[in-house]
Amino acid sequence: MTDNLRTIIIDGEEIDVPNHYTLLQAAEAAGKEIPRFCYHERLSVAGNCRMCLVELVGAPKPAASCAMNVSDMRGGPNGEPPAMNTASPMVKKAREGVMEFLLINHPLDCPICDQGGECDLQDQAMAYGRPGTRYTENKRAVEDKNMGPLIKTIMTRCIQCTRCVRFVTEVAGSPEIGMLNRGEDAEITTYLEAAVESELSGNVIDLCPVGALTSKPYAYNARPWELKKTETIDVMDAMGSWIRVDSRGPGVLRIMPRVNDEINEEWISDKTRFIWDGLQRQRLDAPYARKDGKLVPVSWEEALGLAAEKLSGNAKQIGVIAGDLNSIEELKAAKDLFDALGVTSIDGRQDGAKLGTGPRESWLFNSTIAGIDEADAILLVGTDPRLEAPVLNARIRRAWLERDVKVGVIGETGDLTYPFEQIGSGPEDLKGFGGKRSGFTKTLKDAEKPMIIVGMGALARKDGAQVLRAAGELAAKVGAVKDGWNGFNVLQTAASRVGALDLGFVPGKGGKDAGGIQAAAKSGKMDTVVLMGADEIDADFGKAFVIYIGHHGDRGAHRADLILPGAAYTEKKGMWANMEGRVQFNARAVFPKGEAKEDWAIFRALSDRLDKTLPYNSLEELREKLIADHPVFGGIDHAPGHATAAEFDVASIGEAGDMGTEPFRSAVTDFYLTNAIARASKTMADCSALKSAPHAQAAE
Amino acid sequence: MSARKIALDQPESFSFSKESEKEIKFWLNKYPEAKKASAVIPMLWIAQKQEGWVSEPAMREIADRLDMPKIRVMEVATFYTMFNLEPAGEHLIQLCGTTPCWLRGAEDLKKVCAEKIGPRGQVSADGKLSWMEVECLGACANAPMVQIANKAGDHYYEDLTAETMGRIIDDLVAGKTPKPGSQTGRSCSEAEGGSMALTDGALYDGSLAKKVKLPNTSPKKEKA
């Protein structure tokens, strides 16, 4: 694409725009608003709604501005620059005509439509439509279609813009939605009304400009204008997608994406979007202590006293395991407290990932997520990005779709929505891969910007450190790390993991890791185990006293002897570092449930009782201390990327040694149930059931 | 016309016959491997020729063979009204109901069809016949007309009346093959009562022909 500028006249004003722009883009560059339904800047151009008609001076008919290029415009007879009008009487009449046709078959059910108040059709009918109707015939009615547990359909409202069809075909890569029949009988449906199987399917709800596709779990829950909108970030995976949490009173009622081109563009996964009903279920809303084998509610006073008593014991006999959803602040408070107590058995890697020693780059997604758009060959090792980070996977898919980027896979994966070369399944194949001279090794070596993405499937295992070394050596061999490009990437699956590792939330001198703590507890060598929202472990700790600090009654809380209720990610202010090492703030949308407290405050209160008072009284003071101790958290909203590529010795990360023979399997087996909030969500349970038995459900 | 839907009763499976495979090979040869989805319309057509209609398993089979999503095949099959989405009789009568035919008595033909075969779109009890109304088939000079599709091909039956229509249906049921073309005996669409122009026999025996020198012909060919 060349950036040849061309001078055109829009509404009488001259403007220079790149030649490859469409008229719609040119008009936007000139600050003119063009109404549209089918056009979407991240999808292909369809040109079927005709709402974006503009007048080309000299042309007999109006033209669809989304589908015509500036380079195709014709100048005036005397060499004047080409001109278009976006507000002339002809355009006004054209828009009114299109609007009238669109509304002919659109029901007048706005009062009972969930899209009401945020509906493109409603807004544009007000702005560009005729004041009344001339249509007195019967309207058409269309049968509603089943699209699964997430998408509710009222197909009579559909205006056939085909945004949903293009989204699932192009971005999500699971072409299941299509338009059947023709003309006035055209209907949008999935094949035989099966549920959409994509992990990104919820995005069609945002894309739908009318109320045809709406959110099934959110149906009839609220009107957009009654909701408090909180702009925050997501913790369902390690991407840190930008989201907006809509809440009313104490309840989160829906979650929508925000645009961030460097992370999630404007998509979010179904887990991110539909998790919210899990925030109301299975909540820990009061401190609980186990008395006579049963958990009974107790006062904070009693609970903190009991916790302090248990934590004042032998520091060597105390273990701390942090889960996947903790904010950096609470990890910092916990680490400060346990350091002061002399506890060394602390671990922020409940899955046993062998990361956290060596340079920071060895656990980051160094190419950055946006860097996928530049990569020209991608090797996936022990990861299934479709399950671990669906939005990131969509970016890889686009790299294949638009630039035919070759993807190789070592490990077991499902359908990734793009073709890939299966190179092998286990460490042996990774070892042998770098030595080859042909095949994908050559593709990777020849690539200008090769990417190696190592997942938890390869690192969260006994030989993880050795696999990390092998992957690092491979990255060095193919020249993945060089000036201006760092192609070594670790795809984290837990939102809190990078923060924990950056903080050094790993075993200290003589300390045990998560597996060690568990083994010691089972054999009676551990008195007290503190679980900070650690639920993705086998909660068997022998006879040890288990203190659970978290927000959901999941595996950890079931085993706990003492529960200190904390706040979920929508209920506290906090910082999270995403897989790129990008530190982001979230915001509080609602308050913690019942008597629950923000987690850092629990540690602060506990420290008081243990006479090790933490030196901060507010979150701001905590952040000050955090950034003073760890300057890396000062780079808010910034992904380090390749800035440190020159100092990064990728070949020496991990540990040398022999690797096992077990094949790499993705760390995520059930996309919909990866954390405690998701397991409490009915919507996620429905999705999971559908995924495991799609055919039994499709017939309903 | 109401929305077309795929039949509720679908066969378990579908496979192409030997003859169909030959045709498929011919069509797939026309397109490069990466663009073989272009053969979707011929493939649907072959499936319809084989079974009389396009079943859902057939769409799946075609999608598999052409390496395209199932829904894309279904989109094409439902878009074109010539693809039957429900089983058709051995002889499918496609009755033109567009203005010229309608003016010349298509409604009478419809009545005959409804009486003798049953409601539109339904296959007769013996499985031999079904009928449907279609848009203009381009034989307006011989209105009203029907096209009858069966294993022997698609044939036009023109200048019909209720009576001749009934006879054709009876013949089909009896296993006979009615003669296609005009049922009044005229040739093509010549005027009623025989041709009134171009009647001179000399026009056709070559005696009036003048020798014409065609441009760009090779001298060799001229000699011969």
PDB file of C-alpha atoms in Angstrom, chain A residues 354-364 366 452 454 459 463-476 481 486-490 647-657:
ATOM      1  CA  LYS A 354       9.335 -23.669  36.086  1.00  0.00           C
ATOM      2  CA  LEU A 355       9.656 -19.946  35.627  1.00  0.00           C
ATOM      3  CA  GLY A 356      10.786 -17.133  37.822  1.00  0.00           C
ATOM      4  CA  THR A 357      14.536 -17.450  37.913  1.00  0.00           C
ATOM      5  CA  GLY A 358      16.769 -15.662  35.483  1.00  0.00           C
ATOM      6  CA  PRO A 359      15.955 -12.550  33.489  1.00  0.00           C
ATOM      7  CA  ARG A 360      12.451 -11.121  33.371  1.00  0.00           C
ATOM      8  CA  GLU A 361      12.308 -11.736  29.614  1.00  0.00           C
ATOM      9  CA  SER A 362      12.264 -15.466  30.257  1.00  0.00           C
ATOM     10  CA  TRP A 363       8.644 -15.323  31.419  1.00  0.00           C
ATOM     11  CA  LEU A 364       7.272 -12.593  29.189  1.00  0.00           C
ATOM     12  CA  ASN A 366       8.453 -10.438  24.473  1.00  0.00           C
ATOM     13  CA  ILE A 452       8.626 -18.960  19.351  1.00  0.00           C
ATOM     14  CA  VAL A 454       6.173 -21.531  24.673  1.00  0.00           C
ATOM     15  CA  LEU A 459       6.811 -25.397  31.241  1.00  0.00           C
ATOM     16  CA  ASP A 463      11.322 -30.922  33.242  1.00  0.00           C
ATOM     17  CA  GLY A 464       9.939 -27.415  32.626  1.00  0.00           C
ATOM     18  CA  ALA A 465      13.245 -25.700  33.335  1.00  0.00           C
ATOM     19  CA  GLN A 466      15.020 -27.965  30.867  1.00  0.00           C
ATOM     20  CA  VAL A 467      12.337 -27.403  28.244  1.00  0.00           C
ATOM     21  CA  LEU A 468      12.730 -23.665  28.812  1.00  0.00           C
ATOM     22  CA  ARG A 469      16.464 -23.988  28.155  1.00  0.00           C
ATOM     23  CA  ALA A 470      15.840 -26.044  25.019  1.00  0.00           C
ATOM     24  CA  ALA A 471      13.347 -23.466  23.762  1.00  0.00           C
ATOM     25  CA  GLY A 472      15.779 -20.672  24.584  1.00  0.00           C
ATOM     26  CA  GLU A 473      18.589 -22.407  22.757  1.00  0.00           C
ATOM     27  CA  LEU A 474      16.337 -22.882  19.787  1.00  0.00           C
ATOM     28  CA  ALA A 475      15.416 -19.206  19.840  1.00  0.00           C
ATOM     29  CA  ALA A 476      19.109 -18.315  19.843  1.00  0.00           C
ATOM     30  CA  VAL A 481      16.298 -12.502  19.570  1.00  0.00           C
ATOM     31  CA  ASN A 486      12.581 -10.380  20.526  1.00  0.00           C
ATOM     32  CA  GLY A 487      10.881 -13.494  19.250  1.00  0.00           C
ATOM     33  CA  PHE A 488      11.032 -15.532  22.440  1.00  0.00           C
ATOM     34  CA  ASN A 489       7.640 -15.664  24.071  1.00  0.00           C
ATOM     35  CA  VAL A 490       6.061 -17.368  27.007  1.00  0.00           C
ATOM     36  CA  GLU A 647      21.012  -7.825  26.898  1.00  0.00           C
ATOM     37  CA  PHE A 648      18.778 -10.878  26.871  1.00  0.00           C
ATOM     38  CA  ASP A 649      20.829 -14.051  26.679  1.00  0.00           C
ATOM     39  CA  VAL A 650      18.049 -16.319  25.550  1.00  0.00           C
ATOM     40  CA  ALA A 651      20.211 -19.429  25.289  1.00  0.00           C
ATOM     41  CA  SER A 652      20.966 -19.495  29.001  1.00  0.00           C
ATOM     42  CA  ILE A 653      17.492 -19.341  30.464  1.00  0.00           C
ATOM     43  CA  GLY A 654      16.115 -22.309  32.372  1.00  0.00           C
ATOM     44  CA  GLU A 655      18.352 -25.157  33.337  1.00  0.00           C
ATOM     45  CA  ALA A 656      20.455 -27.559  31.368  1.00  0.00           C
ATOM     46  CA  GLY A 657      19.537 -31.192  31.693  1.00  0.00           C
TER      47      GLY A 657
END
